[in-house]
CSV table of C-alpha atoms in Angstrom, one decimal:
chain,number,residue,atom,x,y,z
B,1,MET,CA,8.2,4.7,7.2
B,2,LEU,CA,5.3,2.9,8.8
B,3,GLN,CA,6.0,1.6,12.3
B,4,GLN,CA,2.4,0.6,13.3
B,5,PHE,CA,-1.1,0.6,11.9
B,6,ILE,CA,-4.3,0.1,14.0
B,7,VAL,CA,-7.8,-0.5,12.8
B,8,GLU,CA,-11.0,-1.1,14.7
B,9,ASN,CA,-14.6,-1.7,13.5
B,10,PHE,CA,-13.9,-1.8,9.8
B,11,LEU,CA,-15.3,-4.4,7.4
B,12,SER,CA,-14.4,-7.8,8.9
B,13,PHE,CA,-12.3,-6.3,11.8
B,14,ARG,CA,-14.7,-6.1,14.7
B,15,ASN,CA,-12.1,-5.6,17.4
B,16,ARG,CA,-9.0,-3.4,17.6
B,17,GLU,CA,-6.2,-5.0,15.6
B,18,THR,CA,-2.6,-3.8,15.6
B,19,PHE,CA,-0.1,-4.3,12.8
B,20,SER,CA,3.4,-3.6,14.0
B,21,LEU,CA,6.7,-3.3,12.2
B,22,LEU,CA,8.7,-3.0,15.3
B,23,PRO,CA,11.4,-5.7,15.1
B,24,ASN,CA,12.0,-8.3,17.9
B,25,LYS,CA,15.3,-8.8,19.5
B,26,GLY,CA,16.4,-11.5,17.0
B,27,THR,CA,19.9,-11.0,15.5
B,28,LEU,CA,19.3,-12.8,12.2
B,29,LYS,CA,19.0,-10.8,8.9
B,30,LYS,CA,20.0,-7.5,10.4
B,31,GLU,CA,19.7,-5.9,7.0
B,32,HIS,CA,15.9,-6.5,7.1
B,33,LYS,CA,15.6,-3.6,9.7
B,34,THR,CA,16.6,0.0,9.7
B,35,GLU,CA,16.9,2.9,12.1
B,36,PRO,CA,15.6,6.0,10.3
B,37,ILE,CA,15.4,7.8,13.6
B,38,LYS,CA,17.8,7.2,16.4
B,39,GLY,CA,16.3,4.6,18.7
B,40,GLN,CA,13.4,3.9,16.4
B,41,TRP,CA,13.9,0.7,14.6
B,42,VAL,CA,11.5,-0.6,12.0
B,43,LEU,CA,11.3,-3.6,9.7
B,44,LYS,CA,11.6,-3.2,6.0
B,45,SER,CA,9.1,-5.8,5.0
B,46,ALA,CA,6.1,-7.8,6.1
B,47,ALA,CA,4.1,-10.6,4.4
B,48,MET,CA,0.5,-11.3,5.4
B,49,PHE,CA,-0.6,-14.9,4.7
B,50,GLY,CA,-4.2,-16.2,5.0
B,51,ALA,CA,-7.1,-18.0,3.4
B,52,ASN,CA,-9.4,-16.5,0.8
B,53,ALA,CA,-12.0,-14.1,2.3
B,54,GLY,CA,-10.0,-14.1,5.6
B,55,GLY,CA,-9.5,-10.3,5.7
B,56,LYS,CA,-6.2,-9.7,3.9
B,57,SER,CA,-7.7,-7.3,1.4
B,58,ASN,CA,-9.7,-5.6,4.1
B,59,PHE,CA,-6.5,-4.8,5.9
B,60,VAL,CA,-5.1,-3.1,2.7
B,61,LYS,CA,-8.5,-1.3,2.2
B,62,ALA,CA,-8.3,0.1,5.7
B,63,ILE,CA,-4.8,1.6,5.1
B,64,GLU,CA,-6.0,3.0,1.7
B,65,LEU,CA,-9.2,4.5,3.2
B,66,GLY,CA,-7.2,6.6,5.7
B,67,LYS,CA,-5.0,7.9,2.9
B,68,ARG,CA,-8.0,8.7,0.7
B,69,LEU,CA,-9.8,10.6,3.3
B,70,VAL,CA,-6.7,12.7,4.0
B,71,LEU,CA,-5.9,13.4,0.4
B,72,ARG,CA,-9.3,13.6,-1.3
B,73,GLY,CA,-11.7,14.2,1.6
B,74,THR,CA,-15.5,13.8,1.3
B,75,ARG,CA,-17.7,15.8,-1.1
B,76,THR,CA,-20.1,18.2,0.6
B,77,ASP,CA,-23.3,16.3,-0.2
B,78,ASP,CA,-21.9,12.8,0.3
B,79,LEU,CA,-21.7,10.6,3.4
B,80,ILE,CA,-18.3,9.5,4.6
B,81,ASP,CA,-17.2,6.1,3.4
B,82,PHE,CA,-18.2,4.1,6.5
B,83,TYR,CA,-17.9,0.3,6.5
B,84,PRO,CA,-18.4,-1.0,10.1
B,85,PHE,CA,-18.4,-4.6,11.1
B,86,ARG,CA,-22.0,-5.5,9.9
B,87,LEU,CA,-22.5,-8.8,11.7
B,88,SER,CA,-23.0,-7.1,15.0
B,89,SER,CA,-25.8,-4.6,15.7
B,90,GLU,CA,-23.6,-3.0,18.4
B,91,ASN,CA,-20.7,-2.4,15.9
B,92,LYS,CA,-23.0,-0.9,13.3
B,93,LYS,CA,-23.6,2.0,15.8
B,94,ARG,CA,-20.0,2.4,16.8
B,95,ASP,CA,-17.3,4.5,15.1
B,96,THR,CA,-14.4,3.2,13.0
B,97,THR,CA,-11.0,4.0,14.3
B,98,ILE,CA,-7.8,4.2,12.1
B,99,ILE,CA,-4.4,5.1,13.5
B,100,TYR,CA,-0.9,5.4,11.8
B,101,HIS,CA,2.4,5.5,13.6
B,102,ILE,CA,4.9,6.9,11.1
B,103,LEU,CA,8.5,7.9,11.1
B,104,CYS,CA,9.3,10.9,8.9
B,105,GLY,CA,11.3,14.1,9.1
B,106,ASN,CA,13.4,12.6,11.9
B,107,LYS,CA,10.4,12.4,14.1
B,108,LYS,CA,7.8,9.8,15.1
B,109,TYR,CA,4.2,10.8,14.8
B,110,GLU,CA,0.8,9.2,15.7
B,111,TYR,CA,-2.0,10.3,13.4
B,112,GLY,CA,-5.5,8.9,13.9
B,113,PHE,CA,-9.2,9.6,13.7
B,114,SER,CA,-12.5,8.0,14.6
B,115,TYR,CA,-15.6,8.5,12.4
B,116,ASN,CA,-19.0,7.3,11.2
B,117,SER,CA,-21.0,8.1,8.1
B,118,GLU,CA,-22.1,11.5,9.3
B,119,GLN,CA,-19.0,13.0,11.0
B,120,ILE,CA,-15.4,12.8,12.0
B,121,SER,CA,-15.9,12.3,15.8
B,122,SER,CA,-12.3,12.7,16.8
B,123,GLU,CA,-8.9,13.4,15.1
B,124,TRP,CA,-5.4,14.0,16.4
B,125,LEU,CA,-1.8,14.3,15.5
B,126,LYS,CA,1.0,14.0,18.1
B,127,GLN,CA,4.7,13.6,18.2
B,128,ILE,CA,5.8,10.6,20.2
B,129,ASN,CA,8.9,11.2,22.2
B,130,LYS,CA,10.9,8.8,24.4
B,131,ASN,CA,9.5,10.2,27.7
B,132,SER,CA,6.4,12.1,26.7
B,133,ASP,CA,4.0,12.8,23.8
B,134,CYS,CA,3.5,16.3,22.3
B,135,VAL,CA,0.1,17.0,20.9
B,136,ILE,CA,0.5,18.9,17.6
B,137,PHE,CA,-3.1,19.3,16.9
B,138,ASN,CA,-6.4,18.2,18.3
B,139,PRO,CA,-9.1,20.3,16.6
B,140,LYS,CA,-11.1,20.4,19.8
B,141,GLU,CA,-8.2,21.6,21.8
B,142,GLU,CA,-6.2,23.7,19.3
B,143,GLU,CA,-4.0,26.4,20.8
B,144,SER,CA,-3.0,28.3,17.6
B,145,GLN,CA,-5.5,31.0,17.0
B,146,PHE,CA,-5.7,30.5,13.2
B,147,LEU,CA,-5.6,26.7,13.4
B,148,SER,CA,-8.4,26.9,16.0
B,149,PHE,CA,-10.4,29.0,13.6
B,150,LEU,CA,-9.7,26.6,10.8
B,151,ALA,CA,-10.7,23.6,13.0
B,152,LYS,CA,-14.0,25.2,13.9
B,153,ALA,CA,-14.6,25.9,10.2
B,154,THR,CA,-13.8,22.4,9.1
B,155,PRO,CA,-17.0,20.6,8.0
B,156,GLN,CA,-18.1,17.7,10.2
B,157,LYS,CA,-17.5,15.2,7.4
B,158,GLN,CA,-14.0,16.4,6.6
B,159,LEU,CA,-10.7,15.6,8.2
B,160,PHE,CA,-8.9,18.6,9.7
B,161,LEU,CA,-5.7,17.3,8.0
B,162,HIS,CA,-7.4,17.4,4.7
B,163,GLU,CA,-8.5,21.0,5.3
B,164,VAL,CA,-4.9,22.0,6.2
B,165,MET,CA,-3.7,20.3,3.0
B,166,SER,CA,-6.4,21.9,0.8
B,167,ARG,CA,-6.0,25.5,2.0
B,168,ASN,CA,-2.9,27.6,1.6
B,169,ILE,CA,-2.4,28.4,5.3
B,170,HIS,CA,1.3,29.1,5.3
B,171,GLU,CA,0.7,32.8,5.2
B,172,ASN,CA,-1.2,32.7,8.4
B,173,VAL,CA,0.7,30.1,10.4
B,174,SER,CA,4.5,30.2,10.6
B,175,ASN,CA,5.3,26.8,12.1
B,176,ILE,CA,3.4,23.9,10.5
B,177,LYS,CA,6.4,21.8,9.6
B,178,ASP,CA,4.9,18.8,11.4
B,179,LEU,CA,1.6,19.0,9.5
B,180,ASP,CA,3.5,19.4,6.3
B,181,ALA,CA,5.7,16.3,7.1
B,182,VAL,CA,2.7,14.1,7.8
B,183,ILE,CA,0.7,15.3,4.7
B,184,ASP,CA,3.8,14.8,2.6
B,185,TRP,CA,4.1,11.2,3.9
B,186,PHE,CA,0.5,10.4,2.8
B,187,VAL,CA,1.1,12.1,-0.6
B,188,ASN,CA,4.5,10.9,-1.6
B,189,SER,CA,5.5,8.0,0.6
B,190,LEU,CA,2.5,5.8,1.2
B,191,LYS,CA,1.7,3.8,-2.0
B,192,ILE,CA,-1.1,1.2,-2.3
B,193,ILE,CA,-1.6,-1.3,-5.1
B,194,PHE,CA,-4.6,-3.5,-5.5
B,195,PRO,CA,-4.7,-6.3,-8.1
B,196,ASP,CA,-7.2,-4.8,-10.4
B,197,THR,CA,-6.7,-1.1,-10.0
B,198,PRO,CA,-6.6,0.4,-13.5
B,199,TYR,CA,-4.6,3.4,-12.3
B,200,LYS,CA,-1.7,2.4,-10.1
B,201,GLN,CA,-2.4,5.3,-7.8
B,202,GLY,CA,0.7,7.2,-6.8
B,203,VAL,CA,3.2,4.8,-8.3
B,204,LEU,CA,5.4,7.8,-9.2
B,205,LEU,CA,9.0,7.7,-10.5
B,206,LYS,CA,11.7,10.2,-9.9
B,207,ALA,CA,13.3,10.1,-13.3
B,208,ALA,CA,15.4,12.7,-15.2
B,209,ASP,CA,14.2,11.7,-18.6
B,210,ASP,CA,12.8,9.0,-20.8
B,211,ASN,CA,16.1,7.3,-21.1
B,212,ASP,CA,16.2,6.6,-17.4
B,213,LEU,CA,12.8,5.0,-17.5
B,214,LYS,CA,13.7,2.9,-20.6
B,215,ARG,CA,16.9,1.8,-19.1
B,216,GLY,CA,15.2,0.8,-15.8
B,217,PHE,CA,12.4,-1.1,-17.5
B,218,GLY,CA,14.8,-2.8,-20.0
B,219,ALA,CA,17.3,-3.9,-17.4
B,220,LEU,CA,14.6,-5.5,-15.2
B,221,LEU,CA,12.7,-7.1,-18.1
B,222,ARG,CA,15.9,-8.8,-19.3
B,223,TYR,CA,16.9,-9.7,-15.7
B,224,PHE,CA,13.6,-11.5,-15.2
B,225,ASN,CA,14.0,-13.3,-18.5
B,226,THR,CA,10.7,-12.3,-20.0
B,227,GLY,CA,11.9,-12.4,-23.7
B,228,VAL,CA,11.5,-8.7,-23.9
B,229,ASP,CA,14.6,-6.9,-24.9
B,230,GLY,CA,13.6,-3.4,-23.9
B,231,VAL,CA,10.9,-0.8,-24.2
B,232,LYS,CA,10.1,2.1,-26.5
B,233,LEU,CA,7.9,5.2,-25.5
B,234,ILE,CA,5.6,6.6,-28.1
B,235,ASP,CA,3.8,10.0,-27.6
B,236,VAL,CA,0.0,9.8,-27.5
B,237,GLN,CA,-2.8,12.2,-26.8
B,238,PHE,CA,-4.0,11.6,-23.2
B,239,GLU,CA,-7.5,13.1,-23.9
B,240,LYS,CA,-8.1,10.6,-26.8
B,241,LEU,CA,-7.4,7.4,-24.8
B,242,GLY,CA,-11.0,7.0,-23.7
B,243,ILE,CA,-10.2,7.3,-20.0
B,244,PRO,CA,-13.3,8.2,-17.8
B,245,HIS,CA,-13.4,11.8,-16.6
B,246,ASP,CA,-13.4,10.7,-12.9
B,247,LEU,CA,-10.2,8.7,-13.4
B,248,GLN,CA,-8.6,11.6,-15.3
B,249,ARG,CA,-9.4,13.9,-12.4
B,250,ALA,CA,-7.9,11.4,-9.9
B,251,ILE,CA,-4.7,11.1,-11.9
B,252,LYS,CA,-4.3,14.8,-12.3
B,253,THR,CA,-4.9,15.3,-8.5
B,254,ASP,CA,-2.3,12.7,-7.6
B,255,LEU,CA,0.3,14.0,-10.0
B,256,SER,CA,-0.2,17.6,-8.9
B,257,LYS,CA,0.3,16.8,-5.2
B,258,SER,CA,3.7,15.3,-5.8
B,259,ASN,CA,6.5,17.5,-4.4
B,260,THR,CA,9.0,16.3,-7.1
B,261,ASP,CA,10.0,18.6,-10.0
B,262,GLU,CA,8.6,16.1,-12.4
B,263,ALA,CA,6.6,13.1,-11.3
B,264,PHE,CA,5.9,10.2,-13.7
B,265,GLY,CA,2.9,8.0,-13.1
B,266,ALA,CA,2.2,4.5,-14.4
B,267,LEU,CA,-1.3,4.0,-15.9
B,268,ARG,CA,-2.7,0.6,-17.0
B,269,PHE,CA,-5.7,1.2,-19.2
B,270,ASP,CA,-7.4,-0.9,-21.9
B,271,ASP,CA,-4.7,-3.6,-21.6
B,272,ASN,CA,-1.9,-1.1,-22.3
B,273,LEU,CA,0.6,0.8,-20.2
B,274,TYR,CA,1.2,4.5,-20.3
B,275,LEU,CA,3.7,6.7,-18.6
B,276,ILE,CA,2.2,10.0,-17.7
B,277,ASN,CA,3.3,13.3,-16.2
B,278,LEU,CA,2.0,16.7,-15.5
B,279,ILE,CA,3.5,19.6,-17.4
B,280,ASP,CA,2.1,23.2,-17.0
B,281,GLY,CA,-1.1,21.7,-15.7
B,282,GLU,CA,-1.6,19.4,-18.6
B,283,ILE,CA,-1.2,15.6,-18.6
B,284,ARG,CA,1.3,14.2,-21.1
B,285,ALA,CA,1.2,10.5,-22.0
B,286,LYS,CA,3.5,8.1,-23.6
B,287,LYS,CA,2.5,4.6,-24.6
B,288,LEU,CA,5.0,1.9,-23.6
B,289,MET,CA,5.8,-0.6,-26.3
B,290,THR,CA,7.8,-3.8,-25.7
B,291,VAL,CA,10.8,-4.4,-28.0
B,292,HIS,CA,11.5,-7.9,-29.4
B,293,LYS,CA,14.5,-8.9,-31.5
B,294,LYS,CA,13.6,-10.7,-34.8
B,295,MET,CA,15.2,-14.1,-35.0
B,296,ASP,CA,16.0,-13.9,-38.8
B,297,GLU,CA,17.2,-10.4,-39.2
B,298,ALA,CA,19.0,-7.6,-37.4
B,299,ASP,CA,15.8,-5.7,-36.7
B,300,ILE,CA,13.2,-5.4,-33.9
B,301,GLU,CA,9.4,-5.8,-33.6
B,302,LEU,CA,7.3,-3.6,-31.3
B,303,PHE,CA,4.5,-5.2,-29.3
B,304,SER,CA,1.7,-3.5,-27.3
B,305,LEU,CA,1.5,-4.7,-23.7
B,306,GLY,CA,-1.7,-6.5,-24.5
B,307,ASP,CA,0.3,-8.8,-26.7
B,308,GLU,CA,2.4,-10.0,-23.8
B,309,SER,CA,1.6,-12.8,-21.4
B,310,ASP,CA,-0.3,-12.2,-18.2
B,311,GLY,CA,2.9,-12.7,-16.2
B,312,THR,CA,4.8,-10.1,-18.2
B,313,LYS,CA,1.8,-7.7,-17.9
B,314,ARG,CA,1.8,-8.1,-14.1
B,315,LEU,CA,5.5,-7.6,-14.0
B,316,PHE,CA,5.1,-4.2,-15.7
B,317,ASP,CA,3.0,-3.2,-12.6
B,318,TYR,CA,5.9,-4.0,-10.4
B,319,ILE,CA,8.8,-2.4,-12.3
B,320,PRO,CA,7.8,1.1,-11.3
B,321,LEU,CA,7.4,-0.2,-7.7
B,322,ILE,CA,10.9,-1.7,-7.7
B,323,LEU,CA,12.5,1.5,-9.1
B,324,ASP,CA,10.6,3.6,-6.6
B,325,LEU,CA,11.6,1.3,-3.6
B,326,ILE,CA,15.3,1.4,-4.5
B,327,GLN,CA,15.3,5.2,-4.7
B,328,GLY,CA,14.0,5.3,-1.1
B,329,GLY,CA,11.4,7.0,1.0
B,330,LYS,CA,8.5,4.8,0.0
B,331,VAL,CA,6.1,2.5,1.8
B,332,PHE,CA,4.4,0.1,-0.7
B,333,ILE,CA,1.3,-1.8,0.4
B,334,VAL,CA,0.5,-4.5,-2.2
B,335,ASP,CA,-2.6,-6.7,-2.2
B,336,GLU,CA,-2.2,-10.2,-3.6
B,337,MET,CA,1.4,-9.8,-4.8
B,338,GLU,CA,1.5,-13.2,-6.3
B,339,ARG,CA,-1.3,-12.5,-8.9
B,340,SER,CA,-0.1,-13.9,-12.3
B,341,LEU,CA,3.5,-14.2,-11.2
B,342,HIS,CA,5.6,-17.3,-10.8
B,343,PRO,CA,6.6,-17.9,-7.1
B,344,SER,CA,10.3,-17.8,-8.0
B,345,LEU,CA,9.8,-14.4,-9.6
B,346,ILE,CA,8.1,-12.9,-6.5
B,347,LYS,CA,10.9,-14.3,-4.4
B,348,GLN,CA,13.5,-12.7,-6.6
B,349,ILE,CA,11.7,-9.3,-6.4
B,350,ILE,CA,11.8,-9.5,-2.6
B,351,LEU,CA,15.5,-10.6,-2.6
B,352,LEU,CA,16.3,-7.7,-5.0
B,353,PHE,CA,14.6,-5.3,-2.7
B,354,TYR,CA,16.6,-6.5,0.4
B,355,LYS,CA,19.9,-6.5,-1.5
B,356,HIS,CA,19.6,-3.0,-2.9
B,357,SER,CA,17.8,-1.2,-0.1
B,358,LYS,CA,20.4,-1.5,2.6
B,359,ASP,CA,21.0,2.3,2.6
B,360,VAL,CA,17.5,3.5,1.8
B,361,SER,CA,14.4,3.9,3.9
B,362,SER,CA,11.7,2.0,2.0
B,363,GLN,CA,9.2,-0.7,3.0
B,364,LEU,CA,7.4,-3.5,1.1
B,365,ILE,CA,4.3,-4.8,2.8
B,366,PHE,CA,2.1,-7.3,1.0
B,367,THR,CA,-0.6,-9.9,1.3
B,368,THR,CA,-0.3,-13.3,-0.4
B,369,HIS,CA,-1.6,-16.8,-0.7
B,370,GLU,CA,1.7,-18.1,-1.9
B,371,SER,CA,2.8,-20.6,0.7
B,372,SER,CA,6.3,-21.1,-0.8
B,373,LEU,CA,7.2,-17.6,0.4
B,374,MET,CA,6.7,-18.7,4.0
B,375,ASP,CA,10.4,-19.4,4.2
B,376,GLN,CA,12.7,-18.3,6.9
B,377,LYS,CA,15.5,-18.1,4.4
B,378,ILE,CA,13.6,-15.2,2.9
B,379,PHE,CA,12.0,-13.6,6.0
B,380,ARG,CA,12.5,-13.1,9.6
B,381,ARG,CA,9.9,-14.6,11.9
B,382,ASP,CA,8.7,-11.1,12.9
B,383,GLU,CA,8.1,-10.3,9.2
B,384,ILE,CA,5.5,-13.1,8.8
B,385,TRP,CA,1.9,-12.3,9.6
B,386,LEU,CA,-1.1,-14.7,9.7
B,387,MET,CA,-4.7,-13.5,9.0
B,388,LYS,CA,-7.6,-15.6,10.4
B,389,LYS,CA,-11.4,-15.3,10.3
B,390,ASP,CA,-13.5,-17.1,13.0
B,391,ASN,CA,-17.0,-18.6,12.7
B,392,ASN,CA,-18.6,-15.3,13.5
B,393,GLY,CA,-16.9,-13.6,10.5
B,394,ILE,CA,-14.4,-11.7,12.6
B,395,SER,CA,-10.9,-11.2,11.2
B,396,SER,CA,-7.8,-11.0,13.3
B,397,PHE,CA,-4.1,-11.1,12.6
B,398,GLY,CA,-0.9,-11.8,14.4
B,399,ARG,CA,2.8,-12.0,13.9
B,400,MET,CA,4.5,-15.4,13.8
B,401,ASP,CA,7.0,-14.6,16.5
B,402,ASN,CA,4.2,-13.6,18.9
B,403,LEU,CA,1.8,-16.4,18.0
B,404,TYR,CA,4.0,-19.4,17.9
B,405,ASN,CA,7.4,-20.4,19.3
B,406,VAL,CA,8.8,-21.5,16.0
B,407,ARG,CA,12.3,-22.9,15.7
B,408,PHE,CA,14.4,-21.0,13.1
B,409,ASP,CA,15.0,-24.2,11.1
B,410,LYS,CA,11.3,-25.3,11.1
B,411,MET,CA,9.7,-25.7,7.7
B,412,LEU,CA,7.0,-23.1,8.0
B,413,GLN,CA,5.4,-23.8,4.7
B,414,ASN,CA,4.5,-27.4,5.5
B,415,SER,CA,3.2,-26.5,8.9
B,416,TYR,CA,1.1,-23.7,7.4
B,417,LEU,CA,-0.4,-25.9,4.7
B,418,ASN,CA,-1.2,-28.5,7.3
B,419,GLY,CA,-3.3,-26.0,9.2
B,420,GLU,CA,-0.9,-25.8,12.1
B,421,TYR,CA,-1.2,-22.0,12.2
B,422,GLY,CA,-4.9,-21.8,11.5
B,423,ALA,CA,-4.7,-19.3,8.6
B,424,THR,CA,-5.5,-21.9,5.9
B,425,PRO,CA,-9.0,-22.6,4.4
B,426,ILE,CA,-11.2,-25.0,6.3
B,427,PHE,CA,-13.5,-27.1,4.1
B,428,GLU,CA,-16.9,-28.4,5.1
B,429,THR,CA,-17.9,-32.0,4.8
B,430,GLU,CA,-18.6,-33.3,1.3
B,431,GLU,CA,-22.2,-34.4,2.0
B,432,GLU,CA,-23.9,-31.4,0.5
B,433,ILE,CA,-21.5,-31.2,-2.5
B,434,ASN,CA,-22.0,-34.9,-3.2
B,435,LYS,CA,-25.8,-34.4,-3.4
B,436,LEU,CA,-25.3,-31.4,-5.7
B,437,PHE,CA,-23.0,-33.2,-8.1
B,438,SER,CA,-25.3,-36.3,-8.1
B,439,SER,CA,-28.3,-34.1,-9.1
B,440,LEU,CA,-26.3,-32.6,-11.9
B,441,LYS,CA,-25.4,-35.9,-13.5
């Protein structure tokens, strides 16, 4: 699980910003927090609110960039993906820093790195204990002879953790359980969904067979009253779907890195949904069709996903997410969760998650514009975050319980929309727009 994320000098984040899922001492909604490690409490959810272009998507991009550099690395002839705060000459010369505090394998770890376009300037992994920290690796101070050799052989543009993952070093090093645990967290636990990502990277399902998948999809589609009675899976040839080769490689890479016996991925492409898995090194695909009952006879009609409404299509993106969350061990980061969905449906997804995840360690973290979700009947105060951007283009974020002394019964939504918390759009005077519209008439 994710306990904390820190980012500095990345896109609109000029200064160091800390996103914390450590709960406050409040006693309400105890089921919203869990203790995966004794003495280490963490919240199960967080909602980030803010105006358009305020920095919410940049926050998700920062989390995704760290994952991508760990799993995929940087090609030999390429520069590292470096996006410093560009509205300051000083920041353009400084490194970006990204740090994760994660709970996995009954331990708490801090993994972080600083970098620029030319090199990884520092990188570290340490176990955080109650009284002291234990450094697991720092490539510049590595004690293990083989890991020290590997660290020195790691290219300047490559993360050491990526090198460890890419090479089979278990024959040379006997005790790398901590490295394996952190790599596994990036591969199998941290899942990131952007609104327009054609391949829902890493949305993998642990399912015994097609019947489990069909039952899960069908039950949720009926529950959300979509008019769809169920789904049917039809075998198709993956190579003939017209998917770009780069995307095919990305899909194959993600599926091959899963530690499950058989991992199913969800692929949205060309307005259709495919369930894919890797068998003997080859990707197998099934096209998902929706089942509708005919009104005038005891028969069914099959629809492609492209025939469904935008809301139903978007819901299909979330069904694998819901199924994965309930099975446990997942951290989902979702950008613009409200896209094409009715507010009541989003609310119900969140409530479903809380209701059915009491005994599992999963987290749902998302950004949204949907003010109706800013409701203390849904969230604790320490689960509500506000993103702001100042006049200099600098984004910052803070948690409701730290920023404002809000009474539990206060109507947050009205206060938020009225600009009381400062994370709403600020409009300029109408003088210029009046002149423009007048000239157009």
